[in-house]
PDB file of C-alpha atoms in Angstrom:
ATOM      1  CA  MET W1268       0.000   0.000   0.000  1.00 39.00           C
ATOM      2  CA  THR W1269       2.936   2.321   0.601  1.00 39.00           C
ATOM      3  CA  ARG W1270       4.434   3.790  -2.553  1.00 44.00           C
ATOM      4  CA  GLU W1271       7.762   5.606  -2.337  1.00 55.00           C
ATOM      5  CA  GLY W1272       8.190   8.915  -4.058  1.00 55.00           C
ATOM      6  CA  TRP W1273       4.565  10.139  -3.797  1.00 67.00           C
ATOM      7  CA  ARG W1274       4.407  13.877  -4.395  1.00 75.00           C
ATOM      8  CA  GLU W1275       1.764  16.520  -3.959  1.00 77.00           C
ATOM      9  CA  PRO W1276      -0.130  17.575  -7.079  1.00 85.00           C
ATOM     10  CA  ALA W1277       1.673  20.222  -9.163  1.00 89.00           C
ATOM     11  CA  VAL W1278      -0.898  22.893  -8.279  1.00 93.00           C
ATOM     12  CA  LEU W1279      -0.224  22.473  -4.564  1.00 90.00           C
ATOM     13  CA  ARG W1280       3.532  22.478  -5.116  1.00 89.00           C
ATOM     14  CA  ALA W1281       3.214  25.753  -7.055  1.00 93.00           C
ATOM     15  CA  TRP W1282       0.965  27.190  -4.334  1.00 94.00           C
ATOM     16  CA  GLY W1283       3.561  26.076  -1.756  1.00 92.00           C
ATOM     17  CA  SER W1284       6.194  28.040  -3.658  1.00 93.00           C
ATOM     18  CA  VAL W1285       3.983  31.132  -3.491  1.00 95.00           C
ATOM     19  CA  GLU W1286       3.445  30.612   0.254  1.00 95.00           C
ATOM     20  CA  LEU W1287       7.180  30.242   0.772  1.00 94.00           C
ATOM     21  CA  TRP W1288       7.875  33.382  -1.274  1.00 96.00           C
ATOM     22  CA  ILE W1289       5.349  35.396   0.776  1.00 96.00           C
ATOM     23  CA  ALA W1290       6.942  34.083   3.984  1.00 96.00           C
ATOM     24  CA  VAL W1291      10.407  35.156   2.820  1.00 96.00           C
ATOM     25  CA  VAL W1292       9.107  38.636   1.975  1.00 97.00           C
ATOM     26  CA  ALA W1293       7.406  38.886   5.389  1.00 97.00           C
ATOM     27  CA  LEU W1294      10.595  37.775   7.147  1.00 97.00           C
ATOM     28  CA  THR W1295      12.599  40.359   5.204  1.00 98.00           C
ATOM     29  CA  VAL W1296      10.093  43.084   6.110  1.00 98.00           C
ATOM     30  CA  ILE W1297      10.363  42.089   9.788  1.00 97.00           C
ATOM     31  CA  PHE W1298      14.154  42.266   9.647  1.00 97.00           C
ATOM     32  CA  VAL W1299      14.208  45.656   7.906  1.00 97.00           C
ATOM     33  CA  SER W1300      11.483  47.056  10.192  1.00 97.00           C
ATOM     34  CA  VAL W1301      13.279  46.045  13.368  1.00 95.00           C
ATOM     35  CA  LEU W1302      16.554  47.395  11.991  1.00 96.00           C
ATOM     36  CA  TRP W1303      14.740  50.652  11.126  1.00 96.00           C
ATOM     37  CA  GLN W1304      13.454  50.908  14.704  1.00 94.00           C
ATOM     38  CA  VAL W1305      16.956  50.430  16.102  1.00 94.00           C
ATOM     39  CA  VAL W1306      18.454  53.049  13.790  1.00 95.00           C
ATOM     40  CA  SER W1307      15.630  55.496  14.500  1.00 94.00           C
ATOM     41  CA  ARG W1308      16.543  55.490  18.199  1.00 92.00           C
ATOM     42  CA  PHE W1309      19.851  57.095  17.262  1.00 94.00           C
ATOM     43  CA  VAL W1310      18.535  59.176  14.331  1.00 93.00           C
ATOM     44  CA  PRO W1311      15.225  60.674  15.485  1.00 90.00           C
ATOM     45  CA  ALA W1312      14.481  62.067  12.027  1.00 92.00           C
ATOM     46  CA  LEU W1313      13.896  58.483  10.825  1.00 91.00           C
ATOM     47  CA  ASN W1314      11.261  57.810  13.475  1.00 89.00           C
ATOM     48  CA  TRP W1315       8.068  56.514  11.851  1.00 91.00           C
ATOM     49  CA  PRO W1316       5.176  55.060  13.898  1.00 87.00           C
ATOM     50  CA  GLY W1317       4.121  52.720  11.091  1.00 93.00           C
ATOM     51  CA  VAL W1318       7.319  50.683  11.165  1.00 94.00           C
ATOM     52  CA  GLY W1319       6.363  48.857  14.382  1.00 93.00           C
ATOM     53  CA  GLU W1320       2.921  48.085  12.994  1.00 94.00           C
ATOM     54  CA  LEU W1321       4.496  46.863   9.759  1.00 95.00           C
ATOM     55  CA  ALA W1322       6.755  44.460  11.670  1.00 95.00           C
ATOM     56  CA  SER W1323       3.849  43.168  13.763  1.00 94.00           C
ATOM     57  CA  TYR W1324       1.579  42.541  10.802  1.00 95.00           C
ATOM     58  CA  SER W1325       4.411  40.931   8.848  1.00 96.00           C
ATOM     59  CA  LEU W1326       4.829  38.459  11.710  1.00 96.00           C
ATOM     60  CA  ILE W1327       1.109  37.693  11.504  1.00 95.00           C
ATOM     61  CA  VAL W1328       1.383  37.137   7.739  1.00 96.00           C
ATOM     62  CA  LEU W1329       4.427  34.898   8.220  1.00 96.00           C
ATOM     63  CA  THR W1330       2.664  32.824  10.845  1.00 95.00           C
ATOM     64  CA  PHE W1331      -0.601  32.234   9.024  1.00 96.00           C
ATOM     65  CA  ILE W1332       0.644  31.933   5.462  1.00 95.00           C
ATOM     66  CA  MET W1333       2.894  29.021   6.460  1.00 94.00           C
ATOM     67  CA  VAL W1334       0.052  26.908   7.907  1.00 94.00           C
ATOM     68  CA  GLY W1335      -0.789  25.206   4.633  1.00 91.00           C
ATOM     69  CA  TYR W1336       2.836  24.805   3.593  1.00 91.00           C
ATOM     70  CA  LEU W1337       3.768  23.070   6.836  1.00 90.00           C
ATOM     71  CA  ILE W1338       0.734  20.775   6.778  1.00 89.00           C
ATOM     72  CA  GLY W1339       1.410  19.813   3.178  1.00 85.00           C
ATOM     73  CA  ASN W1340       5.100  19.127   3.707  1.00 82.00           C
ATOM     74  CA  ASN W1341       4.885  17.212   6.982  1.00 77.00           C
ATOM     75  CA  GLY W1342       6.452  20.131   8.835  1.00 73.00           C
ATOM     76  CA  HIS W1343       3.776  20.693  11.458  1.00 68.00           C
ATOM     77  CA  ILE W1344       4.144  19.602  15.065  1.00 67.00           C
ATOM     78  CA  THR W1345       3.287  15.937  15.600  1.00 67.00           C
ATOM     79  CA  ILE W1346       3.476  13.446  18.402  1.00 65.00           C
ATOM     80  CA  GLN W1347       5.656  10.771  16.835  1.00 69.00           C
ATOM     81  CA  ILE W1348       5.315   8.146  19.545  1.00 73.00           C
ATOM     82  CA  ILE W1349       2.288   6.779  17.685  1.00 75.00           C
ATOM     83  CA  ASP W1350       4.423   6.498  14.543  1.00 72.00           C
ATOM     84  CA  TYR W1351       6.701   4.058  16.367  1.00 77.00           C
ATOM     85  CA  LEU W1352       3.983   2.067  18.117  1.00 82.00           C
ATOM     86  CA  VAL W1353       1.406   1.546  15.367  1.00 83.00           C
ATOM     87  CA  LYS W1354       2.282  -0.250  12.127  1.00 84.00           C
ATOM     88  CA  GLY W1355       0.605  -1.307   8.891  1.00 86.00           C
ATOM     89  CA  ARG W1356      -3.050  -0.533   8.192  1.00 89.00           C
ATOM     90  CA  ALA W1357      -3.564   0.846  11.708  1.00 87.00           C
ATOM     91  CA  PHE W1358      -0.893   3.462  11.030  1.00 86.00           C
ATOM     92  CA  THR W1359      -2.638   4.421   7.778  1.00 88.00           C
ATOM     93  CA  VAL W1360      -5.897   4.850   9.701  1.00 90.00           C
ATOM     94  CA  VAL W1361      -4.165   6.970  12.351  1.00 86.00           C
ATOM     95  CA  LYS W1362      -2.674   9.221   9.638  1.00 87.00           C
ATOM     96  CA  ALA W1363      -6.041   9.536   7.853  1.00 91.00           C
ATOM     97  CA  VAL W1364      -7.933  10.371  11.061  1.00 90.00           C
ATOM     98  CA  SER W1365      -5.240  12.874  12.050  1.00 89.00           C
ATOM     99  CA  ALA W1366      -5.457  14.552   8.635  1.00 91.00           C
ATOM    100  CA  ALA W1367      -9.274  14.604   8.852  1.00 95.00           C
ATOM    101  CA  CYS W1368      -9.115  16.318  12.258  1.00 94.00           C
ATOM    102  CA  THR W1369      -6.626  18.835  10.879  1.00 94.00           C
ATOM    103  CA  ALA W1370      -8.868  19.515   7.865  1.00 96.00           C
ATOM    104  CA  LEU W1371     -11.903  20.014  10.101  1.00 98.00           C
ATOM    105  CA  ILE W1372     -10.069  22.403  12.428  1.00 97.00           C
ATOM    106  CA  CYS W1373      -8.676  24.386   9.485  1.00 97.00           C
ATOM    107  CA  ALA W1374     -12.142  24.572   7.895  1.00 98.00           C
ATOM    108  CA  LEU W1375     -13.628  25.886  11.155  1.00 98.00           C
ATOM    109  CA  LEU W1376     -10.881  28.503  11.378  1.00 98.00           C
ATOM    110  CA  VAL W1377     -11.597  29.546   7.767  1.00 98.00           C
ATOM    111  CA  TRP W1378     -15.250  29.957   8.746  1.00 98.00           C
ATOM    112  CA  GLU W1379     -14.266  32.091  11.733  1.00 97.00           C
ATOM    113  CA  ALA W1380     -11.881  34.251   9.671  1.00 97.00           C
ATOM    114  CA  TYR W1381     -14.645  34.790   7.108  1.00 97.00           C
ATOM    115  CA  HIS W1382     -17.018  35.987   9.820  1.00 96.00           C
ATOM    116  CA  LEU W1383     -14.341  38.290  11.264  1.00 95.00           C
ATOM    117  CA  ILE W1384     -13.951  39.845   7.815  1.00 95.00           C
ATOM    118  CA  LEU W1385     -17.700  40.472   7.702  1.00 94.00           C
ATOM    119  CA  ALA W1386     -17.856  41.764  11.280  1.00 94.00           C
ATOM    120  CA  TYR W1387     -15.005  44.270  10.998  1.00 91.00           C
ATOM    121  CA  SER W1388     -15.349  45.534   7.440  1.00 88.00           C
ATOM    122  CA  GLY W1389     -14.668  49.220   7.021  1.00 89.00           C
ATOM    123  CA  ARG W1390     -12.103  49.437   9.838  1.00 93.00           C
ATOM    124  CA  ARG W1391      -8.437  50.241   9.300  1.00 93.00           C
ATOM    125  CA  THR W1392      -5.237  49.827  11.294  1.00 91.00           C
ATOM    126  CA  ALA W1393      -4.060  52.806  13.332  1.00 89.00           C
ATOM    127  CA  ALA W1394      -0.713  53.769  11.805  1.00 89.00           C
ATOM    128  CA  LEU W1395      -0.703  52.346   8.285  1.00 92.00           C
ATOM    129  CA  GLY W1396      -4.414  52.455   7.507  1.00 91.00           C
ATOM    130  CA  ILE W1397      -4.493  48.874   6.216  1.00 92.00           C
ATOM    131  CA  PRO W1398      -8.080  47.610   5.864  1.00 94.00           C
ATOM    132  CA  ILE W1399      -8.808  45.016   8.553  1.00 93.00           C
ATOM    133  CA  GLU W1400     -10.382  42.790   5.879  1.00 94.00           C
ATOM    134  CA  VAL W1401      -6.950  42.401   4.292  1.00 93.00           C
ATOM    135  CA  LEU W1402      -5.422  41.338   7.592  1.00 93.00           C
ATOM    136  CA  TYR W1403      -8.168  38.792   8.261  1.00 95.00           C
ATOM    137  CA  ALA W1404      -7.852  37.472   4.701  1.00 96.00           C
ATOM    138  CA  VAL W1405      -4.357  36.207   5.529  1.00 96.00           C
ATOM    139  CA  PRO W1406      -5.492  33.642   8.163  1.00 97.00           C
ATOM    140  CA  LEU W1407      -8.436  32.736   5.925  1.00 97.00           C
ATOM    141  CA  THR W1408      -6.031  31.982   3.066  1.00 97.00           C
ATOM    142  CA  GLY W1409      -3.557  30.115   5.268  1.00 97.00           C
ATOM    143  CA  PHE W1410      -6.184  27.923   6.907  1.00 97.00           C
ATOM    144  CA  ALA W1411      -7.932  27.279   3.580  1.00 97.00           C
ATOM    145  CA  SER W1412      -4.611  26.087   2.211  1.00 96.00           C
ATOM    146  CA  GLY W1413      -4.154  23.946   5.316  1.00 96.00           C
ATOM    147  CA  ALA W1414      -7.610  22.418   4.921  1.00 97.00           C
ATOM    148  CA  VAL W1415      -6.981  21.539   1.269  1.00 96.00           C
ATOM    149  CA  ARG W1416      -3.599  20.034   2.041  1.00 94.00           C
ATOM    150  CA  ALA W1417      -5.024  18.068   4.976  1.00 94.00           C
ATOM    151  CA  VAL W1418      -7.714  16.610   2.703  1.00 94.00           C
ATOM    152  CA  VAL W1419      -4.986  15.604   0.249  1.00 93.00           C
ATOM    153  CA  ARG W1420      -3.125  13.960   3.152  1.00 90.00           C
ATOM    154  CA  ILE W1421      -6.237  11.927   3.987  1.00 92.00           C
ATOM    155  CA  PHE W1422      -6.062  10.298   0.568  1.00 92.00           C
ATOM    156  CA  ALA W1423      -2.269   9.988   0.745  1.00 87.00           C
ATOM    157  CA  ALA W1424      -2.319   8.338   4.188  1.00 86.00           C
ATOM    158  CA  GLY W1425      -1.202   5.012   2.719  1.00 82.00           C
ATOM    159  CA  HIS W1426       1.944   6.542   1.266  1.00 80.00           C
ATOM    160  CA  ALA W1427       5.221   7.087   3.077  1.00 76.00           C
ATOM    161  CA  ASP W1428       5.755  10.598   4.439  1.00 73.00           C
ATOM    162  CA  VAL W1429       8.756  12.508   3.234  1.00 68.00           C
ATOM    163  CA  PRO W1430      10.669  13.741   6.299  1.00 66.00           C
ATOM    164  CA  PHE W1431      10.488  17.515   6.638  1.00 63.00           C
ATOM    165  CA  ASP W1432      13.812  19.270   6.185  1.00 63.00           C
ATOM    166  CA  ALA W1433      13.570  23.040   6.608  1.00 60.00           C
ATOM    167  CA  ALA W1434      16.925  23.507   4.912  1.00 59.00           C
ATOM    168  CA  GLU W1435      15.557  21.976   1.721  1.00 60.00           C
ATOM    169  CA  ALA W1436      12.281  23.856   1.358  1.00 56.00           C
ATOM    170  CA  ARG W1437      10.442  22.437  -1.645  1.00 54.00           C
TER     171      ARG W1437
END
């Protein structure tokens, strides 16, 4: 039942590349924003209130946009003791049930993010004036990606997992 070399569909791999690119941009923005704040302590003319907000929201984007990527690439937190105790078909069932629970939780969080977008439409952030809908769209997108990838993992439960290696982001 286990087939080596199983890969995600090409669409999800391409979407994973986009998620990874957005995460790199967010990480770069965080680095530059924090550096800007440090420099502005010594050069008051560079002080800008929006830089702290930019760093904070970039951290939020980084966190939520990587949800789907990590679920799809076996990079999320797991309790691996079950992996060593359960073998064969039982292990496939455990992986499928785990992926189904993940998909359900992600779908519920998408639902909640959607309702937050509806509830807070028209509001903007204090310093940058970013519409709140845009900020709530990030978790909605990340959890939707996670739900899709978890559903794919349900059907791929019989296949061997590729170990996650952060140094070799695919």
